[in-house]
Amino acid sequence: MKFIVQRQQLISSVQDVMKAISPRTAIPILTGMKIEAKADGIILTGSDSDISIESFIPAEEDGMINVEQIEEGSIVLQSRYFPDIVRKLPEKTVTIQTDENLNVTIQSGKAKFNLNGQDASEYPQLPRVQTDDSFEISSDLLKNLIRQTGFAVSTMETRPILTGVNIKIENETLSFTATDSHRLAARSIPLEGTRLDSSNIVVPGKSLNELSKILDDKGEKIEISVTNNQVLFRTKHLHFLSRLLDGNYPETSRLIPDQSQTVLHIKTKDLINTIDRASLLAKEERNNVVKLTTKENQLLQITSNSPDVGQAAEEVSIQSIEGEDLKISFSAKYMLDALKVIGNEDVRIEFTGAMRPFILKPVDDDSILQLILPVRTY
Amino acid sequence: MKFIVQRQQLISSVQDVMKAISPRTAIPILTGMKIEAKADGIILTGSDSDISIESFIPAEEDGMINVEQIEEGSIVLQSRYFPDIVRKLPEKTVTIQTDENLNVTIQSGKAKFNLNGQDASEYPQLPRVQTDDSFEISSDLLKNLIRQTGFAVSTMETRPILTGVNIKIENETLSFTATDSHRLAARSIPLEGTRLDSSNIVVPGKSLNELSKILDDKGEKIEISVTNNQVLFRTKHLHFLSRLLDGNYPETSRLIPDQSQTVLHIKTKDLINTIDRASLLAKEERNNVVKLTTKENQLLQITSNSPDVGQAAEEVSIQSIEGEDLKISFSAKYMLDALKVIGNEDVRIEFTGAMRPFILKPVDDDSILQLILPVRTY
């Protein structure tokens, strides 16, 4: 194998592929990165068996030459050193070459590295996703869907299914839902002209988090294909493959209250700042609790109390309040997580009493829904 | 005690004083911050008994009012929450007030915190440095002296005296020296018009490191006063007090070779980049070793070899070479540390054979000296 590649292209592909490589894995060769040179370009592959990422550097694209002097072949390189080497090489191009003893030479200007490679035929074959069940979405929209729901997955392995995000297609609507059973985050968008008219899968939160990191914000098209146990996210030069979680995702729609006793409209930023401050004194507790109390004159009071440390109290103006007066306690962390992804200047909060779950939505927009269970404080 | 203070002033003073406060300390009250209100301003104090920092906020300065409505008094506040509270308060001013039960109220706009304070009379009295043995230096110069030597102190407690920097005044010269017995870093500057004509102290490297973080780069004057067991660094609004290390600092001048067999002049940046790359393959070893070999045609070769991983080799051009050919191995980390503080485009390296310490200096400047012991590789 031999090729000369533009170093910037190689750096960016290596960075993407590294997201799938873990230094601790049951299959030793997966700590390495597979490099394949083909006539039309270079493919880098990384995998931790849950996630696999393939990045393609085309030999030529838009009239630009990325890879030259290609002699086909493949090798697996230790990923511990390769990214740093590529990043620190001195010149604009890098020559990578292997010999029959699996020695790899990496050269750029006067700098030359010899690394011991491994036989690429020992690298596990990635599953091929062959399906017509696919739909398209833009990368910035997908990143938003992940950002607005992914934080709410469970981090506990007691109910493994809750560590994933439930992705559903139904009635030309795509919805993402995550819950750790103390809170729930959901977002839905219309999906038109898809061949896939129904689908219901659970993707590990960790996979979506890594995917989000390597997607660009430029609105590139992503094709999402689903099979029994795998989902493939495919852009022009990137294949991101994740296993699915087994089992049925719980039916969450019945958790969402369909009536309310108290409805507030408030500036999202004001409420974030006030709760952030009130929660300072309770920061060592895992879910620091604050109390919200409705007051006269369109005011809310946010308070917290940590007997050893002291108290915090702050009043904040609301845009409007309808319904009954209310005192309710909740996790400041859950509330802040939810408020930060509302994505609207004004938030609508609907309460159904101090002991019932309450919901947050952007004002005049039902596509985002955040639900939080209150905390008993008596 | 009561006062109203400009929040930005308070934030910056609190930040400085926090550098001396450790959450783990044998004297519980030292986990807190002392706040004293006096007619002419506010004094904040933090201490871990090795380092003590006092920051003064004058009530009025350059016609600007920093503190208003002062009622004298003092209190000790838990430092775990206070900095975050001050940082996140909503308005430009903060009102701090205590009552007779040591309750502290911190208020800014509609946000109000009540914290439990501690009696300031229980806070240890800081030692007062009363001495005429003082000299002045500008803050940017002091920061440079610390940066160019402090990294070379020992991190091992086997010879405690080596964990400090030796600061000496002799013949109107101020010198800083640090060594961990594998390398040495020294810098000296002329010191004119000082009343202090000789001094020889050892200041903990950690103290100087913290001091360096809170000094500005604007060349503010710093007065340094020395007593038996303390050194005080004093700027207009800051007192930084550190204990000294007991014992005699070893005589280091005899370690420095006074002749050389091979002298190189080389671009500092070129050598940094080359050694940085060559050391990549050995990064898990504590002192990753690289080898330098002189070649024909004004070239140096830098190589490294990690049997499990591979080899790196690179040639780099030198400006000039005098004397004998040379092969020598050394810690890439020590070499990079030294090169990074040379502060000159060109570095002069003087070798006295493969098994003898070698020295680095800026070309045409003897005020900075870096010494490194080579590593045996056979």
PDB file of N, CA and C in Angstrom, chain B residues 280-359:
ATOM      1  N   LEU B 280       7.079  11.655  20.177  1.00  0.00           N
ATOM      2  CA  LEU B 280       5.692  11.185  20.190  1.00  0.00           C
ATOM      3  C   LEU B 280       5.569   9.699  20.493  1.00  0.00           C
ATOM      4  N   LEU B 281       6.491   8.914  19.933  1.00  0.00           N
ATOM      5  CA  LEU B 281       6.368   7.465  20.058  1.00  0.00           C
ATOM      6  C   LEU B 281       6.698   6.971  21.453  1.00  0.00           C
ATOM      7  N   ALA B 282       7.332   7.793  22.261  1.00  0.00           N
ATOM      8  CA  ALA B 282       7.784   7.344  23.576  1.00  0.00           C
ATOM      9  C   ALA B 282       6.987   8.033  24.668  1.00  0.00           C
ATOM     10  N   LYS B 283       5.788   8.538  24.335  1.00  0.00           N
ATOM     11  CA  LYS B 283       5.141   9.443  25.276  1.00  0.00           C
ATOM     12  C   LYS B 283       4.684   8.789  26.569  1.00  0.00           C
ATOM     13  N   GLU B 284       4.502   7.474  26.592  1.00  0.00           N
ATOM     14  CA  GLU B 284       4.061   6.911  27.869  1.00  0.00           C
ATOM     15  C   GLU B 284       5.178   6.758  28.893  1.00  0.00           C
ATOM     16  N   GLU B 285       6.425   6.718  28.427  1.00  0.00           N
ATOM     17  CA  GLU B 285       7.522   6.678  29.386  1.00  0.00           C
ATOM     18  C   GLU B 285       7.656   8.034  30.063  1.00  0.00           C
ATOM     19  N   ARG B 286       8.080   8.018  31.315  1.00  0.00           N
ATOM     20  CA  ARG B 286       8.050   9.258  32.082  1.00  0.00           C
ATOM     21  C   ARG B 286       9.000  10.298  31.468  1.00  0.00           C
ATOM     22  N   ASN B 287      10.223   9.890  31.182  1.00  0.00           N
ATOM     23  CA  ASN B 287      11.145  10.800  30.522  1.00  0.00           C
ATOM     24  C   ASN B 287      11.508  10.213  29.170  1.00  0.00           C
ATOM     25  N   ASN B 288      10.701  10.507  28.197  1.00  0.00           N
ATOM     26  CA  ASN B 288      10.911   9.891  26.891  1.00  0.00           C
ATOM     27  C   ASN B 288      12.244  10.346  26.293  1.00  0.00           C
ATOM     28  N   VAL B 289      13.004   9.353  25.900  1.00  0.00           N
ATOM     29  CA  VAL B 289      14.388   9.609  25.494  1.00  0.00           C
ATOM     30  C   VAL B 289      14.494   9.746  23.982  1.00  0.00           C
ATOM     31  N   VAL B 290      15.200  10.767  23.518  1.00  0.00           N
ATOM     32  CA  VAL B 290      15.532  10.892  22.103  1.00  0.00           C
ATOM     33  C   VAL B 290      17.055  10.970  21.977  1.00  0.00           C
ATOM     34  N   LYS B 291      17.526  10.676  20.771  1.00  0.00           N
ATOM     35  CA  LYS B 291      18.967  10.697  20.538  1.00  0.00           C
ATOM     36  C   LYS B 291      19.297  11.773  19.501  1.00  0.00           C
ATOM     37  N   LEU B 292      20.368  12.523  19.785  1.00  0.00           N
ATOM     38  CA  LEU B 292      20.838  13.564  18.865  1.00  0.00           C
ATOM     39  C   LEU B 292      22.177  13.113  18.287  1.00  0.00           C
ATOM     40  N   THR B 293      22.285  13.177  16.964  1.00  0.00           N
ATOM     41  CA  THR B 293      23.534  12.787  16.301  1.00  0.00           C
ATOM     42  C   THR B 293      23.929  13.891  15.324  1.00  0.00           C
ATOM     43  N   THR B 294      25.183  14.358  15.405  1.00  0.00           N
ATOM     44  CA  THR B 294      25.636  15.351  14.424  1.00  0.00           C
ATOM     45  C   THR B 294      25.919  14.642  13.097  1.00  0.00           C
ATOM     46  N   LYS B 295      25.524  15.307  12.005  1.00  0.00           N
ATOM     47  CA  LYS B 295      25.713  14.747  10.660  1.00  0.00           C
ATOM     48  C   LYS B 295      26.509  15.734   9.826  1.00  0.00           C
ATOM     49  N   GLU B 296      26.905  15.304   8.643  1.00  0.00           N
ATOM     50  CA  GLU B 296      27.593  16.228   7.759  1.00  0.00           C
ATOM     51  C   GLU B 296      26.632  17.293   7.222  1.00  0.00           C
ATOM     52  N   ASN B 297      27.179  18.309   6.562  1.00  0.00           N
ATOM     53  CA  ASN B 297      26.378  19.339   5.896  1.00  0.00           C
ATOM     54  C   ASN B 297      25.490  20.118   6.855  1.00  0.00           C
ATOM     55  N   GLN B 298      26.005  20.459   8.039  1.00  0.00           N
ATOM     56  CA  GLN B 298      25.255  21.276   9.004  1.00  0.00           C
ATOM     57  C   GLN B 298      23.896  20.677   9.334  1.00  0.00           C
ATOM     58  N   LEU B 299      23.872  19.379   9.548  1.00  0.00           N
ATOM     59  CA  LEU B 299      22.610  18.733   9.910  1.00  0.00           C
ATOM     60  C   LEU B 299      22.746  18.022  11.243  1.00  0.00           C
ATOM     61  N   LEU B 300      21.644  18.010  11.979  1.00  0.00           N
ATOM     62  CA  LEU B 300      21.509  17.164  13.164  1.00  0.00           C
ATOM     63  C   LEU B 300      20.487  16.105  12.836  1.00  0.00           C
ATOM     64  N   GLN B 301      20.663  14.907  13.374  1.00  0.00           N
ATOM     65  CA  GLN B 301      19.596  13.926  13.266  1.00  0.00           C
ATOM     66  C   GLN B 301      19.031  13.684  14.667  1.00  0.00           C
ATOM     67  N   ILE B 302      17.714  13.724  14.772  1.00  0.00           N
ATOM     68  CA  ILE B 302      17.041  13.412  16.040  1.00  0.00           C
ATOM     69  C   ILE B 302      16.282  12.106  15.819  1.00  0.00           C
ATOM     70  N   THR B 303      16.514  11.125  16.682  1.00  0.00           N
ATOM     71  CA  THR B 303      15.835   9.836  16.501  1.00  0.00           C
ATOM     72  C   THR B 303      15.257   9.361  17.826  1.00  0.00           C
ATOM     73  N   SER B 304      14.247   8.500  17.729  1.00  0.00           N
ATOM     74  CA  SER B 304      13.754   7.812  18.927  1.00  0.00           C
ATOM     75  C   SER B 304      13.335   6.419  18.526  1.00  0.00           C
ATOM     76  N   ASN B 305      13.314   5.538  19.485  1.00  0.00           N
ATOM     77  CA  ASN B 305      13.061   4.133  19.196  1.00  0.00           C
ATOM     78  C   ASN B 305      12.282   3.524  20.348  1.00  0.00           C
ATOM     79  N   SER B 306      11.062   3.055  20.062  1.00  0.00           N
ATOM     80  CA  SER B 306      10.275   2.330  21.069  1.00  0.00           C
ATOM     81  C   SER B 306       9.967   0.968  20.486  1.00  0.00           C
ATOM     82  N   PRO B 307      10.691  -0.063  20.948  1.00  0.00           N
ATOM     83  CA  PRO B 307      10.634  -1.361  20.276  1.00  0.00           C
ATOM     84  C   PRO B 307       9.208  -1.839  19.947  1.00  0.00           C
ATOM     85  N   ASP B 308       8.250  -1.617  20.855  1.00  0.00           N
ATOM     86  CA  ASP B 308       6.892  -2.107  20.606  1.00  0.00           C
ATOM     87  C   ASP B 308       6.166  -1.309  19.532  1.00  0.00           C
ATOM     88  N   VAL B 309       6.562  -0.068  19.360  1.00  0.00           N
ATOM     89  CA  VAL B 309       5.764   0.838  18.535  1.00  0.00           C
ATOM     90  C   VAL B 309       6.428   1.128  17.195  1.00  0.00           C
ATOM     91  N   GLY B 310       7.688   1.545  17.235  1.00  0.00           N
ATOM     92  CA  GLY B 310       8.372   1.871  16.000  1.00  0.00           C
ATOM     93  C   GLY B 310       9.470   2.889  16.228  1.00  0.00           C
ATOM     94  N   GLN B 311       9.923   3.509  15.138  1.00  0.00           N
ATOM     95  CA  GLN B 311      11.012   4.484  15.219  1.00  0.00           C
ATOM     96  C   GLN B 311      10.600   5.803  14.576  1.00  0.00           C
ATOM     97  N   ALA B 312      11.241   6.871  15.059  1.00  0.00           N
ATOM     98  CA  ALA B 312      11.084   8.164  14.409  1.00  0.00           C
ATOM     99  C   ALA B 312      12.467   8.713  14.127  1.00  0.00           C
ATOM    100  N   ALA B 313      12.620   9.395  12.998  1.00  0.00           N
ATOM    101  CA  ALA B 313      13.906  10.001  12.664  1.00  0.00           C
ATOM    102  C   ALA B 313      13.660  11.264  11.870  1.00  0.00           C
ATOM    103  N   GLU B 314      14.435  12.305  12.160  1.00  0.00           N
ATOM    104  CA  GLU B 314      14.272  13.546  11.411  1.00  0.00           C
ATOM    105  C   GLU B 314      15.585  14.308  11.406  1.00  0.00           C
ATOM    106  N   GLU B 315      15.889  14.906  10.261  1.00  0.00           N
ATOM    107  CA  GLU B 315      17.076  15.744  10.191  1.00  0.00           C
ATOM    108  C   GLU B 315      16.663  17.200  10.264  1.00  0.00           C
ATOM    109  N   VAL B 316      17.494  17.990  10.930  1.00  0.00           N
ATOM    110  CA  VAL B 316      17.176  19.401  11.069  1.00  0.00           C
ATOM    111  C   VAL B 316      18.461  20.201  10.829  1.00  0.00           C
ATOM    112  N   SER B 317      18.333  21.317  10.117  1.00  0.00           N
ATOM    113  CA  SER B 317      19.502  22.144   9.785  1.00  0.00           C
ATOM    114  C   SER B 317      19.958  22.936  10.995  1.00  0.00           C
ATOM    115  N   ILE B 318      21.273  23.101  11.147  1.00  0.00           N
ATOM    116  CA  ILE B 318      21.796  23.944  12.214  1.00  0.00           C
ATOM    117  C   ILE B 318      22.480  25.161  11.603  1.00  0.00           C
ATOM    118  N   GLN B 319      22.582  26.228  12.402  1.00  0.00           N
ATOM    119  CA  GLN B 319      23.212  27.464  11.937  1.00  0.00           C
ATOM    120  C   GLN B 319      24.720  27.279  11.862  1.00  0.00           C
ATOM    121  N   SER B 320      25.266  26.654  12.904  1.00  0.00           N
ATOM    122  CA  SER B 320      26.714  26.425  12.903  1.00  0.00           C
ATOM    123  C   SER B 320      27.043  25.320  13.892  1.00  0.00           C
ATOM    124  N   ILE B 321      28.155  24.668  13.654  1.00  0.00           N
ATOM    125  CA  ILE B 321      28.656  23.662  14.590  1.00  0.00           C
ATOM    126  C   ILE B 321      30.164  23.837  14.708  1.00  0.00           C
ATOM    127  N   GLU B 322      30.652  23.794  15.949  1.00  0.00           N
ATOM    128  CA  GLU B 322      32.088  23.848  16.196  1.00  0.00           C
ATOM    129  C   GLU B 322      32.452  22.655  17.055  1.00  0.00           C
ATOM    130  N   GLY B 323      33.632  22.095  16.818  1.00  0.00           N
ATOM    131  CA  GLY B 323      34.127  21.054  17.696  1.00  0.00           C
ATOM    132  C   GLY B 323      33.841  19.659  17.172  1.00  0.00           C
ATOM    133  N   GLU B 324      33.791  18.690  18.093  1.00  0.00           N
ATOM    134  CA  GLU B 324      33.759  17.280  17.722  1.00  0.00           C
ATOM    135  C   GLU B 324      32.364  16.802  17.348  1.00  0.00           C
ATOM    136  N   ASP B 325      32.324  15.719  16.571  1.00  0.00           N
ATOM    137  CA  ASP B 325      31.046  15.058  16.304  1.00  0.00           C
ATOM    138  C   ASP B 325      30.523  14.447  17.592  1.00  0.00           C
ATOM    139  N   LEU B 326      29.202  14.191  17.626  1.00  0.00           N
ATOM    140  CA  LEU B 326      28.582  13.828  18.903  1.00  0.00           C
ATOM    141  C   LEU B 326      27.375  12.939  18.686  1.00  0.00           C
ATOM    142  N   LYS B 327      27.221  11.950  19.589  1.00  0.00           N
ATOM    143  CA  LYS B 327      25.959  11.201  19.732  1.00  0.00           C
ATOM    144  C   LYS B 327      25.574  11.300  21.180  1.00  0.00           C
ATOM    145  N   ILE B 328      24.372  11.767  21.477  1.00  0.00           N
ATOM    146  CA  ILE B 328      23.986  11.925  22.870  1.00  0.00           C
ATOM    147  C   ILE B 328      22.490  11.698  23.013  1.00  0.00           C
ATOM    148  N   SER B 329      22.072  11.090  24.126  1.00  0.00           N
ATOM    149  CA  SER B 329      20.659  10.817  24.376  1.00  0.00           C
ATOM    150  C   SER B 329      20.214  11.598  25.599  1.00  0.00           C
ATOM    151  N   PHE B 330      18.962  12.079  25.556  1.00  0.00           N
ATOM    152  CA  PHE B 330      18.465  12.868  26.694  1.00  0.00           C
ATOM    153  C   PHE B 330      16.942  12.797  26.727  1.00  0.00           C
ATOM    154  N   SER B 331      16.401  13.267  27.838  1.00  0.00           N
ATOM    155  CA  SER B 331      14.950  13.314  27.991  1.00  0.00           C
ATOM    156  C   SER B 331      14.380  14.388  27.080  1.00  0.00           C
ATOM    157  N   ALA B 332      13.454  13.988  26.206  1.00  0.00           N
ATOM    158  CA  ALA B 332      12.829  14.959  25.307  1.00  0.00           C
ATOM    159  C   ALA B 332      12.050  15.995  26.110  1.00  0.00           C
ATOM    160  N   LYS B 333      11.456  15.555  27.219  1.00  0.00           N
ATOM    161  CA  LYS B 333      10.673  16.488  28.041  1.00  0.00           C
ATOM    162  C   LYS B 333      11.568  17.575  28.634  1.00  0.00           C
ATOM    163  N   TYR B 334      12.691  17.182  29.209  1.00  0.00           N
ATOM    164  CA  TYR B 334      13.608  18.173  29.790  1.00  0.00           C
ATOM    165  C   TYR B 334      14.090  19.146  28.712  1.00  0.00           C
ATOM    166  N   MET B 335      14.411  18.586  27.545  1.00  0.00           N
ATOM    167  CA  MET B 335      14.912  19.422  26.463  1.00  0.00           C
ATOM    168  C   MET B 335      13.838  20.415  26.019  1.00  0.00           C
ATOM    169  N   LEU B 336      12.610  19.955  25.866  1.00  0.00           N
ATOM    170  CA  LEU B 336      11.536  20.850  25.423  1.00  0.00           C
ATOM    171  C   LEU B 336      11.258  21.922  26.482  1.00  0.00           C
ATOM    172  N   ASP B 337      11.199  21.508  27.764  1.00  0.00           N
ATOM    173  CA  ASP B 337      11.003  22.481  28.856  1.00  0.00           C
ATOM    174  C   ASP B 337      12.039  23.601  28.768  1.00  0.00           C
ATOM    175  N   ALA B 338      13.311  23.207  28.557  1.00  0.00           N
ATOM    176  CA  ALA B 338      14.395  24.179  28.534  1.00  0.00           C
ATOM    177  C   ALA B 338      14.302  25.073  27.296  1.00  0.00           C
ATOM    178  N   LEU B 339      14.057  24.464  26.124  1.00  0.00           N
ATOM    179  CA  LEU B 339      14.011  25.238  24.883  1.00  0.00           C
ATOM    180  C   LEU B 339      12.879  26.258  24.902  1.00  0.00           C
ATOM    181  N   LYS B 340      11.773  25.877  25.540  1.00  0.00           N
ATOM    182  CA  LYS B 340      10.592  26.754  25.515  1.00  0.00           C
ATOM    183  C   LYS B 340      10.787  28.037  26.306  1.00  0.00           C
ATOM    184  N   VAL B 341      11.777  28.080  27.216  1.00  0.00           N
ATOM    185  CA  VAL B 341      11.973  29.304  27.995  1.00  0.00           C
ATOM    186  C   VAL B 341      13.249  30.050  27.595  1.00  0.00           C
ATOM    187  N   ILE B 342      13.875  29.600  26.507  1.00  0.00           N
ATOM    188  CA  ILE B 342      15.106  30.259  26.061  1.00  0.00           C
ATOM    189  C   ILE B 342      14.828  31.700  25.622  1.00  0.00           C
ATOM    190  N   GLY B 343      13.638  31.929  25.077  1.00  0.00           N
ATOM    191  CA  GLY B 343      13.215  33.300  24.783  1.00  0.00           C
ATOM    192  C   GLY B 343      14.061  33.982  23.714  1.00  0.00           C
ATOM    193  N   ASN B 344      14.618  33.206  22.818  1.00  0.00           N
ATOM    194  CA  ASN B 344      15.438  33.779  21.757  1.00  0.00           C
ATOM    195  C   ASN B 344      15.224  32.931  20.507  1.00  0.00           C
ATOM    196  N   GLU B 345      15.306  33.536  19.331  1.00  0.00           N
ATOM    197  CA  GLU B 345      15.117  32.808  18.086  1.00  0.00           C
ATOM    198  C   GLU B 345      16.172  31.719  17.903  1.00  0.00           C
ATOM    199  N   ASP B 346      17.394  32.001  18.412  1.00  0.00           N
ATOM    200  CA  ASP B 346      18.506  31.055  18.251  1.00  0.00           C
ATOM    201  C   ASP B 346      19.016  30.591  19.605  1.00  0.00           C
ATOM    202  N   VAL B 347      19.309  29.301  19.687  1.00  0.00           N
ATOM    203  CA  VAL B 347      19.827  28.760  20.945  1.00  0.00           C
ATOM    204  C   VAL B 347      21.239  28.226  20.709  1.00  0.00           C
ATOM    205  N   ARG B 348      22.065  28.382  21.745  1.00  0.00           N
ATOM    206  CA  ARG B 348      23.438  27.877  21.715  1.00  0.00           C
ATOM    207  C   ARG B 348      23.479  26.685  22.667  1.00  0.00           C
ATOM    208  N   ILE B 349      23.928  25.540  22.176  1.00  0.00           N
ATOM    209  CA  ILE B 349      24.013  24.353  23.029  1.00  0.00           C
ATOM    210  C   ILE B 349      25.463  23.934  23.118  1.00  0.00           C
ATOM    211  N   GLU B 350      25.960  23.789  24.352  1.00  0.00           N
ATOM    212  CA  GLU B 350      27.360  23.433  24.561  1.00  0.00           C
ATOM    213  C   GLU B 350      27.455  22.056  25.198  1.00  0.00           C
ATOM    214  N   PHE B 351      28.079  21.113  24.494  1.00  0.00           N
ATOM    215  CA  PHE B 351      28.242  19.749  24.979  1.00  0.00           C
ATOM    216  C   PHE B 351      29.688  19.500  25.402  1.00  0.00           C
ATOM    217  N   THR B 352      29.851  18.624  26.431  1.00  0.00           N
ATOM    218  CA  THR B 352      31.204  18.234  26.852  1.00  0.00           C
ATOM    219  C   THR B 352      31.321  16.712  26.799  1.00  0.00           C
ATOM    220  N   GLY B 353      30.742  16.099  25.762  1.00  0.00           N
ATOM    221  CA  GLY B 353      30.802  14.658  25.641  1.00  0.00           C
ATOM    222  C   GLY B 353      29.469  14.019  25.986  1.00  0.00           C
ATOM    223  N   ALA B 354      29.295  12.758  25.521  1.00  0.00           N
ATOM    224  CA  ALA B 354      27.998  12.086  25.583  1.00  0.00           C
ATOM    225  C   ALA B 354      27.535  11.780  27.000  1.00  0.00           C
ATOM    226  N   MET B 355      28.460  11.716  27.969  1.00  0.00           N
ATOM    227  CA  MET B 355      28.070  11.349  29.327  1.00  0.00           C
ATOM    228  C   MET B 355      28.101  12.534  30.287  1.00  0.00           C
ATOM    229  N   ARG B 356      28.374  13.746  29.788  1.00  0.00           N
ATOM    230  CA  ARG B 356      28.481  14.911  30.661  1.00  0.00           C
ATOM    231  C   ARG B 356      27.272  15.830  30.482  1.00  0.00           C
ATOM    232  N   PRO B 357      26.904  16.560  31.540  1.00  0.00           N
ATOM    233  CA  PRO B 357      25.803  17.517  31.419  1.00  0.00           C
ATOM    234  C   PRO B 357      26.083  18.503  30.286  1.00  0.00           C
ATOM    235  N   PHE B 358      25.041  18.954  29.625  1.00  0.00           N
ATOM    236  CA  PHE B 358      25.225  19.985  28.593  1.00  0.00           C
ATOM    237  C   PHE B 358      24.346  21.186  28.925  1.00  0.00           C
ATOM    238  N   ILE B 359      24.706  22.321  28.333  1.00  0.00           N
ATOM    239  CA  ILE B 359      23.972  23.538  28.681  1.00  0.00           C
ATOM    240  C   ILE B 359      23.395  24.221  27.448  1.00  0.00           C
TER     241      ILE B 359
END
